[in-house]
């Protein structure tokens, strides 16, 4: 994908999560993080073939890296295998539950 092509070679191509920060994206892979100049909406479209989804207005996650879901102060929080905590936005909750249910 276009986003994967923007990652430094040493981080590999497997994306765990993408977080929007101003005009940049903080992209996390199993090997580390980097900042990429790109809009989240463009990244979400670019990652359509990957097993993941947007779960918040500023977050996209790969469902393969979800460890568990916990109750947070403002609703569900996804705990990723690397320990990252990702909020689930209210308007994304039904789609996220459906996506997780589809995993078995």
mmCIF file of C-alpha atoms in Angstrom:
data_model
loop_
_atom_site.group_PDB
_atom_site.id
_atom_site.type_symbol
_atom_site.label_atom_id
_atom_site.label_comp_id
_atom_site.label_asym_id
_atom_site.label_seq_id
_atom_site.Cartn_x
_atom_site.Cartn_y
_atom_site.Cartn_z
ATOM 1 C CA UNK A 1 0.000 0.000 0.000
ATOM 2 C CA UNK A 2 1.007 3.651 -0.296
ATOM 3 C CA UNK A 3 1.281 4.032 3.491
ATOM 4 C CA UNK A 4 3.405 0.902 3.870
ATOM 5 C CA UNK A 5 5.706 2.270 1.169
ATOM 6 C CA UNK A 6 6.321 5.414 3.245
ATOM 7 C CA UNK A 7 7.583 3.439 6.260
ATOM 8 C CA UNK A 8 11.331 3.250 6.926
ATOM 9 C CA UNK A 9 12.658 -0.115 5.753
ATOM 10 C CA UNK A 10 13.793 -1.214 9.253
ATOM 11 C CA UNK A 11 10.208 -1.052 10.571
ATOM 12 C CA UNK A 12 8.919 -3.615 8.094
ATOM 13 C CA UNK A 13 5.496 -3.418 6.430
ATOM 14 C CA UNK A 14 3.170 -4.895 9.084
ATOM 15 C CA UNK A 15 1.077 -2.102 10.599
ATOM 16 C CA UNK A 16 -0.284 -2.472 14.156
ATOM 17 C CA UNK A 17 -1.931 0.936 14.476
ATOM 18 C CA UNK A 18 -2.169 4.383 12.936
ATOM 19 C CA UNK A 19 -2.894 7.474 15.026
ATOM 20 C CA UNK A 20 -3.582 10.911 13.579
ATOM 21 C CA UNK A 21 -1.564 13.738 15.141
ATOM 22 C CA UNK A 22 -1.989 17.145 13.486
ATOM 23 C CA UNK A 23 -1.051 16.662 9.813
ATOM 24 C CA UNK A 24 0.937 13.502 10.509
ATOM 25 C CA UNK A 25 0.234 9.879 11.284
ATOM 26 C CA UNK A 26 2.030 8.004 14.030
ATOM 27 C CA UNK A 27 2.399 4.542 12.507
ATOM 28 C CA UNK A 28 3.248 1.633 14.818
ATOM 29 C CA UNK A 29 4.653 -1.659 13.554
ATOM 30 C CA UNK A 30 5.867 -4.623 15.629
ATOM 31 C CA UNK A 31 9.387 -3.170 15.207
ATOM 32 C CA UNK A 32 8.744 0.433 16.249
ATOM 33 C CA UNK A 33 7.056 3.718 15.345
ATOM 34 C CA UNK A 34 7.485 6.545 12.871
ATOM 35 C CA UNK A 35 5.697 9.692 11.757
ATOM 36 C CA UNK A 36 4.349 9.873 8.204
ATOM 37 C CA UNK A 37 2.919 12.938 6.459
ATOM 38 C CA UNK A 38 -0.512 11.713 5.313
ATOM 39 C CA UNK A 39 -4.174 12.247 6.193
ATOM 40 C CA UNK A 40 -5.889 9.529 8.245
ATOM 41 C CA UNK A 41 -8.771 9.298 5.767
ATOM 42 C CA UNK A 42 -6.312 8.560 2.957
ATOM 43 C CA UNK A 43 -4.527 5.962 5.088
ATOM 44 C CA UNK A 44 -7.823 4.247 6.010
ATOM 45 C CA UNK A 45 -8.754 3.981 2.306
ATOM 46 C CA UNK A 46 -5.226 2.783 1.493
ATOM 47 C CA UNK A 47 -5.440 0.021 4.141
ATOM 48 C CA UNK A 48 -8.816 -1.379 3.012
ATOM 49 C CA UNK A 49 -7.294 -4.757 2.061
ATOM 50 C CA UNK A 50 -5.704 -5.153 5.504
ATOM 51 C CA UNK A 51 -7.576 -6.847 8.394
ATOM 52 C CA UNK A 52 -8.187 -3.655 10.314
ATOM 53 C CA UNK A 53 -10.558 -0.758 10.803
ATOM 54 C CA UNK A 54 -10.937 2.786 11.987
ATOM 55 C CA UNK A 55 -12.138 2.662 15.600
ATOM 56 C CA UNK A 56 -11.970 6.362 16.504
ATOM 57 C CA UNK A 57 -11.779 9.629 14.606
ATOM 58 C CA UNK A 58 -8.005 9.570 15.085
ATOM 59 C CA UNK A 59 -7.203 5.823 15.194
ATOM 60 C CA UNK A 60 -6.994 2.865 12.799
ATOM 61 C CA UNK A 61 -5.960 -0.555 14.162
ATOM 62 C CA UNK A 62 -5.089 -3.974 12.781
ATOM 63 C CA UNK A 63 -7.536 -6.466 14.321
ATOM 64 C CA UNK A 64 -4.824 -9.174 14.330
ATOM 65 C CA UNK A 65 -2.965 -7.225 17.031
ATOM 66 C CA UNK A 66 -5.866 -6.772 19.479
ATOM 67 C CA UNK A 67 -5.125 -8.451 22.815
ATOM 68 C CA UNK A 68 -8.386 -7.593 24.589
ATOM 69 C CA UNK A 69 -11.041 -4.961 25.115
ATOM 70 C CA UNK A 70 -11.487 -3.321 28.519
ATOM 71 C CA UNK A 71 -13.962 -0.838 29.960
ATOM 72 C CA UNK A 72 -12.356 2.599 29.971
ATOM 73 C CA UNK A 73 -13.477 5.865 31.571
ATOM 74 C CA UNK A 74 -15.179 6.983 28.338
ATOM 75 C CA UNK A 75 -16.280 3.617 26.957
ATOM 76 C CA UNK A 76 -14.478 0.592 25.537
ATOM 77 C CA UNK A 77 -10.700 0.660 25.201
ATOM 78 C CA UNK A 78 -8.756 -1.712 23.002
ATOM 79 C CA UNK A 79 -5.543 -3.052 24.497
ATOM 80 C CA UNK A 80 -3.148 -3.966 21.717
ATOM 81 C CA UNK A 81 -0.625 -6.795 22.071
ATOM 82 C CA UNK A 82 2.164 -4.204 22.406
ATOM 83 C CA UNK A 83 0.345 -2.541 25.325
ATOM 84 C CA UNK A 84 -1.067 0.455 23.451
ATOM 85 C CA UNK A 85 -4.499 1.540 24.664
ATOM 86 C CA UNK A 86 -6.847 2.717 21.928
ATOM 87 C CA UNK A 87 -10.236 4.347 22.598
ATOM 88 C CA UNK A 88 -13.258 3.166 20.613
ATOM 89 C CA UNK A 89 -15.299 6.145 19.445
ATOM 90 C CA UNK A 90 -19.050 5.987 20.025
ATOM 91 C CA UNK A 91 -19.871 6.028 16.302
ATOM 92 C CA UNK A 92 -17.417 3.165 15.625
ATOM 93 C CA UNK A 93 -18.493 0.775 18.407
ATOM 94 C CA UNK A 94 -21.074 -1.285 16.506
ATOM 95 C CA UNK A 95 -18.738 -1.806 13.532
ATOM 96 C CA UNK A 96 -15.871 -2.709 15.887
ATOM 97 C CA UNK A 97 -17.992 -5.277 17.755
ATOM 98 C CA UNK A 98 -19.055 -6.769 14.417
ATOM 99 C CA UNK A 99 -15.439 -6.888 13.239
ATOM 100 C CA UNK A 100 -14.308 -8.613 16.425
ATOM 101 C CA UNK A 101 -17.246 -11.059 16.344
ATOM 102 C CA UNK A 102 -16.270 -11.996 12.796
ATOM 103 C CA UNK A 103 -12.890 -13.160 14.117
ATOM 104 C CA UNK A 104 -14.463 -15.910 16.186
#
